[in-house]
Coordinates of C-alpha atoms in Angstrom, one line a residue:
M25 CA 6.5 6.8 -22.5
N26 CA 6.1 6.9 -26.3
N27 CA 3.1 8.3 -28.2
D28 CA 1.5 4.9 -28.7
D29 CA 1.6 4.3 -24.9
K30 CA 0.1 7.7 -24.2
A31 CA -2.7 7.2 -26.7
C32 CA -3.4 3.8 -25.2
N33 CA -3.6 5.3 -21.7
Q34 CA -5.9 8.0 -22.9
D35 CA -8.2 5.5 -24.5
W36 CA -8.5 3.6 -21.2
L37 CA -9.0 6.8 -19.3
N38 CA -11.8 7.8 -21.7
L39 CA -13.3 4.3 -21.2
L40 CA -13.2 4.7 -17.4
F41 CA -14.9 8.1 -17.6
R42 CA -17.6 6.5 -19.8
L43 CA -18.0 3.7 -17.2
M44 CA -18.2 6.0 -14.2
N45 CA -20.8 8.2 -15.9
R46 CA -23.1 5.3 -16.9
T47 CA -22.7 2.6 -14.3
E48 CA -22.4 2.2 -10.7
L49 CA -18.9 1.8 -9.2
S50 CA -20.2 -1.4 -7.5
Q51 CA -20.4 -3.1 -10.9
L52 CA -16.7 -2.4 -11.5
V53 CA -15.9 -3.8 -8.1
V54 CA -18.0 -7.0 -8.9
F55 CA -16.0 -7.4 -12.2
V56 CA -12.6 -7.2 -10.4
T57 CA -13.7 -9.6 -7.8
V58 CA -14.9 -12.2 -10.3
A59 CA -11.7 -11.9 -12.3
Q60 CA -9.6 -12.4 -9.1
T61 CA -11.6 -15.3 -7.7
G62 CA -12.3 -17.1 -11.0
S63 CA -16.0 -17.7 -10.4
F64 CA -19.3 -15.9 -9.9
R65 CA -20.1 -17.9 -6.7
A66 CA -16.7 -17.2 -5.1
A67 CA -17.1 -13.5 -5.9
A68 CA -20.6 -13.5 -4.4
D69 CA -19.2 -15.1 -1.2
R70 CA -16.5 -12.5 -0.9
L71 CA -18.8 -9.6 -1.6
G72 CA -21.7 -11.0 0.5
I73 CA -24.2 -10.8 -2.3
A74 CA -26.3 -13.4 -4.3
P75 CA -24.7 -15.0 -7.3
S76 CA -27.6 -13.7 -9.4
A77 CA -26.6 -10.2 -8.4
V78 CA -23.1 -10.8 -9.5
S79 CA -24.3 -12.1 -12.9
H80 CA -26.6 -9.1 -13.3
A81 CA -23.8 -6.6 -12.5
I82 CA -21.4 -8.2 -15.0
S83 CA -24.1 -8.3 -17.8
M84 CA -24.9 -4.7 -17.2
L85 CA -21.2 -3.7 -17.3
E86 CA -20.6 -5.6 -20.5
E87 CA -23.7 -4.1 -22.1
H88 CA -22.6 -0.6 -21.1
L89 CA -19.1 -1.0 -22.5
G90 CA -20.2 -3.1 -25.5
L91 CA -17.4 -5.5 -24.7
R92 CA -17.2 -9.1 -23.4
L93 CA -15.1 -8.9 -20.3
L94 CA -15.3 -12.5 -19.0
A95 CA -15.1 -15.9 -20.8
R96 CA -17.3 -18.4 -19.0
T97 CA -17.1 -22.2 -19.1
T98 CA -18.5 -24.9 -17.0
R99 CA -15.3 -25.1 -15.1
S100 CA -13.9 -21.6 -14.8
T101 CA -14.4 -17.9 -15.5
R102 CA -11.5 -16.0 -16.9
P103 CA -11.1 -12.4 -18.2
T104 CA -11.1 -12.0 -22.0
E105 CA -8.3 -10.0 -23.6
E106 CA -10.4 -6.8 -23.1
G107 CA -11.2 -7.9 -19.6
S108 CA -7.6 -8.4 -18.8
R109 CA -6.7 -5.0 -20.0
L110 CA -9.4 -3.4 -17.9
L111 CA -8.4 -5.4 -14.9
T112 CA -4.8 -4.2 -15.2
R113 CA -5.9 -0.6 -15.3
V114 CA -8.5 -0.6 -12.5
A115 CA -7.5 -3.3 -9.9
G116 CA -4.8 -1.1 -8.4
P117 CA -6.9 2.0 -8.0
L118 CA -9.8 0.0 -6.5
A119 CA -7.5 -1.7 -4.1
E120 CA -6.2 1.7 -2.9
I121 CA -9.8 2.9 -2.4
E122 CA -10.3 -0.2 -0.3
V123 CA -7.2 0.6 1.7
G124 CA -8.3 4.2 2.2
F125 CA -11.7 3.1 3.7
A126 CA -9.9 0.5 5.8
E127 CA -7.4 3.0 7.2
V128 CA -10.2 5.4 8.2
T129 CA -12.1 2.7 9.9
E130 CA -9.1 1.1 11.6
A131 CA -7.8 4.5 12.8
A132 CA -10.5 4.6 15.4
G133 CA -9.8 1.2 16.8
S134 CA -7.6 -1.9 16.6
P135 CA -6.6 -3.5 13.3
S136 CA -9.6 -5.1 11.6
G137 CA -11.1 -6.3 8.4
P138 CA -10.2 -8.9 5.8
L139 CA -6.5 -9.7 5.2
R140 CA -5.7 -12.0 2.3
I141 CA -2.3 -13.7 2.2
T142 CA -1.0 -16.2 -0.3
M143 CA 1.7 -18.8 0.6
P144 CA 2.8 -22.4 0.0
L145 CA 1.2 -25.0 2.2
H146 CA 4.5 -25.6 3.9
A147 CA 4.6 -22.0 5.1
V148 CA 1.1 -22.4 6.4
S149 CA 2.0 -25.4 8.6
E150 CA 5.5 -24.2 9.7
L151 CA 5.0 -20.5 10.1
I152 CA 1.4 -19.7 10.6
M153 CA -0.5 -22.5 12.3
R154 CA 1.7 -22.9 15.3
R155 CA 1.3 -19.1 16.2
L156 CA -2.2 -18.6 14.9
P157 CA -4.0 -18.9 18.3
E158 CA -1.9 -16.1 19.7
F159 CA -2.4 -13.9 16.6
S160 CA -6.2 -14.5 16.6
T161 CA -6.4 -13.7 20.3
R162 CA -4.4 -10.4 19.9
Y163 CA -6.2 -9.3 16.7
P164 CA -9.8 -10.8 16.9
A165 CA -11.2 -8.3 14.4
I166 CA -8.8 -9.3 11.6
E167 CA -10.4 -11.8 9.2
L168 CA -7.4 -13.8 8.0
D169 CA -7.8 -15.4 4.6
I170 CA -4.9 -17.8 3.8
R171 CA -4.5 -18.9 0.2
A172 CA -2.3 -22.1 0.2
S173 CA -0.7 -22.4 -3.3
D174 CA 2.7 -23.2 -4.7
I175 CA 2.0 -21.0 -7.7
L176 CA 3.8 -17.6 -7.5
E177 CA 0.7 -15.3 -7.7
N178 CA 0.7 -11.7 -8.7
I179 CA -0.6 -10.5 -5.4
I180 CA -2.1 -7.3 -6.9
E181 CA -4.0 -9.1 -9.6
S182 CA -5.1 -11.9 -7.3
G183 CA -6.5 -9.4 -4.7
C184 CA -4.1 -10.5 -2.0
D185 CA -2.6 -8.0 0.5
A186 CA 0.7 -9.9 0.8
G187 CA 2.4 -13.2 0.2
I188 CA 5.0 -15.5 1.8
R189 CA 7.7 -17.1 -0.3
L190 CA 11.3 -18.2 -0.1
G191 CA 13.7 -15.3 -0.5
E192 CA 15.1 -16.7 -3.8
S193 CA 11.6 -16.6 -5.3
L194 CA 10.8 -12.9 -4.6
E195 CA 10.4 -10.4 -7.4
A196 CA 12.9 -7.5 -7.3
D197 CA 10.2 -4.8 -7.0
M198 CA 8.7 -6.3 -3.9
I199 CA 9.3 -5.2 -0.3
A200 CA 10.3 -8.2 1.8
V201 CA 10.5 -8.9 5.5
R202 CA 12.1 -12.0 6.8
A203 CA 9.6 -14.4 8.3
G204 CA 11.8 -17.4 9.0
S205 CA 15.3 -18.6 9.6
P206 CA 17.6 -19.8 6.8
Q207 CA 16.6 -23.3 5.6
R208 CA 18.0 -26.2 3.8
G209 CA 16.8 -29.4 2.3
L210 CA 18.1 -32.8 3.4
I211 CA 18.2 -36.1 1.5
V212 CA 16.7 -38.7 3.8
G213 CA 15.6 -42.3 3.7
A214 CA 14.2 -44.9 6.1
P215 CA 16.5 -47.5 7.7
A216 CA 14.4 -50.2 6.0
Y217 CA 15.2 -48.6 2.6
F218 CA 18.9 -48.5 3.3
A219 CA 18.8 -52.1 4.5
K220 CA 18.2 -52.9 0.8
H221 CA 20.1 -50.1 -0.9
P222 CA 23.6 -48.7 -0.3
A223 CA 23.6 -45.1 0.8
P224 CA 24.5 -42.6 -1.9
T225 CA 27.6 -40.4 -1.4
H226 CA 27.6 -38.3 -4.6
P227 CA 24.8 -36.9 -6.8
R228 CA 25.7 -39.4 -9.6
D229 CA 24.7 -42.2 -7.2
L230 CA 21.1 -41.0 -7.1
A231 CA 20.6 -42.4 -10.6
A232 CA 20.6 -45.9 -9.0
H233 CA 18.0 -45.0 -6.3
N234 CA 14.2 -44.8 -6.2
C235 CA 13.7 -41.1 -5.4
I236 CA 10.3 -39.8 -4.4
R237 CA 9.6 -36.8 -6.6
R238 CA 7.4 -33.7 -6.1
R239 CA 5.1 -32.3 -8.7
F240 CA 4.0 -28.6 -8.2
E241 CA 0.5 -27.2 -9.0
S242 CA 2.0 -25.8 -12.2
G243 CA 2.9 -29.3 -13.4
R244 CA 6.6 -28.8 -12.9
I245 CA 8.5 -31.6 -11.3
Y246 CA 11.1 -30.4 -8.8
R247 CA 14.8 -30.9 -9.6
W248 CA 16.9 -31.5 -6.5
E249 CA 19.1 -28.4 -6.0
L250 CA 22.4 -29.5 -4.4
E251 CA 25.7 -27.7 -3.8
H252 CA 29.2 -28.6 -2.5
D253 CA 32.2 -26.4 -2.2
G254 CA 30.5 -23.6 -4.3
H255 CA 29.6 -26.0 -7.0
A256 CA 25.8 -26.0 -7.5
I257 CA 23.9 -28.6 -9.6
S258 CA 20.3 -29.4 -10.3
V259 CA 19.5 -33.1 -10.4
E260 CA 16.6 -34.6 -12.3
V261 CA 16.1 -37.6 -10.1
K262 CA 14.1 -40.7 -11.1
G263 CA 11.6 -42.8 -9.2
N264 CA 8.2 -44.5 -9.4
L265 CA 6.3 -42.2 -7.1
L266 CA 5.3 -38.5 -7.5
L267 CA 3.5 -36.6 -4.8
P268 CA 2.2 -33.0 -4.5
Q269 CA 3.1 -32.1 -0.9
Q270 CA 6.1 -32.3 1.4
E271 CA 4.0 -34.0 4.1
L272 CA 3.0 -36.8 1.8
I273 CA 6.5 -37.3 0.6
Q274 CA 7.7 -37.4 4.2
H275 CA 5.2 -40.1 5.0
A276 CA 6.2 -42.2 2.0
A277 CA 9.9 -41.9 2.9
R278 CA 9.2 -43.1 6.5
D279 CA 7.5 -46.1 4.9
G280 CA 10.7 -47.0 3.0
L281 CA 9.4 -46.2 -0.5
G282 CA 12.5 -44.2 -1.5
L283 CA 14.8 -41.3 -0.9
A284 CA 13.2 -37.9 -0.3
F285 CA 14.5 -34.3 -0.4
L286 CA 12.7 -32.4 2.4
F287 CA 13.1 -29.3 4.5
E288 CA 15.3 -30.0 7.5
E289 CA 12.8 -28.6 10.0
T290 CA 10.1 -30.8 8.6
V291 CA 12.0 -34.0 9.2
S292 CA 14.1 -33.1 12.2
S293 CA 11.9 -35.1 14.7
D294 CA 12.0 -38.2 12.4
I295 CA 15.8 -37.9 12.2
R296 CA 16.1 -37.6 16.0
A297 CA 13.8 -40.6 16.5
G298 CA 15.7 -42.7 13.9
R299 CA 12.8 -43.0 11.6
L300 CA 14.8 -41.3 8.8
V301 CA 18.5 -41.2 8.1
V302 CA 20.3 -38.3 6.4
V303 CA 22.7 -38.9 3.5
M304 CA 24.9 -36.6 1.4
E305 CA 24.6 -33.8 4.0
E306 CA 27.6 -32.0 2.6
W307 CA 25.6 -31.5 -0.6
C308 CA 22.8 -29.8 1.2
P309 CA 23.6 -26.1 1.8
F310 CA 21.5 -23.5 3.6
F311 CA 19.5 -21.0 1.6
D312 CA 17.3 -17.9 2.2
G313 CA 14.2 -18.8 4.3
F314 CA 10.6 -17.5 4.0
H315 CA 9.8 -13.8 3.6
I316 CA 6.6 -11.8 3.8
Y317 CA 6.4 -9.7 0.6
Y318 CA 4.1 -6.9 -0.5
P319 CA 4.1 -4.1 -3.1
S320 CA 4.6 -0.9 -1.2
R321 CA 4.9 0.7 2.2
R322 CA 2.7 3.4 1.0
Q323 CA -0.8 3.3 2.6
M324 CA -0.2 0.0 4.4
R325 CA -3.3 -1.1 6.2
P326 CA -3.0 -1.5 9.9
A327 CA -4.1 -5.1 9.6
L328 CA -1.2 -5.9 7.3
R329 CA 1.2 -4.0 9.5
A330 CA 0.0 -6.0 12.5
F331 CA 0.5 -9.3 10.5
I332 CA 4.0 -8.4 9.4
D333 CA 5.1 -7.2 12.9
F334 CA 3.7 -10.4 14.5
F335 CA 5.1 -12.9 12.0
R336 CA 8.4 -11.3 11.2
Y337 CA 11.5 -13.4 12.1
R338 CA 13.4 -12.4 15.3
T339 CA 16.7 -14.0 16.1

């Protein structure tokens, strides 16, 4: 760490000491919650207090510091530059305090309390929902809060305890536990579609087909990732329909609206029933499946440990 970094850290430590001497710790907790949820009302719901109490706490905190911490619009609430710096410094320590209280409480009984997990919608439907009744029966005191999002969130800054993502999307500093088997995507189309169009046999043939494309929450349109004999390519397919979720794309493909690139486990029943036909299977390799990821094994809450042990993949 250079001298500038040390000076910056000392400045923030001095700021925190000022804060702790002049305001309640609860106001800092309110600020972090608003920054993580993106709205005063959502923060109030999470904290179990009135929205007016949230607004008052933020106003008092900003007045004490002499800084504007949150930028408010009619649609969203985001940290200012100063607020982002404060959030980076204090979110981790406050989370560890929360973990400490939870550990003490849970040590006397079964795993309990809120557990926030972020994951894509596909993981919710394929990994969680089918086993959720058993999990809830075994751990009735755990309040499971599932955030369905295709955006790769920073789980520390978002206030989540863990996340579920494909293995290829995990950050190197995260601890990962396999939650599902290896997967692959398949190119499929309905018999009615192939009655009017010849089946493609090579990626270059896709240019002549109407392909149903997927747009992620970030706005990015997915490029079909194919591979054959160790040769990997990313294909920017064309088509007159864009949809945001695999389930909707699957429905459109069954209706004969075009070719789709979908997880094999999602379309397996349609393939067996003859509602969808696989093409170019040799270009569809297996890849790393879903993993549960989290920042550290240190001070892991019993509720998170229970979730990981329950949903980990077992061959």
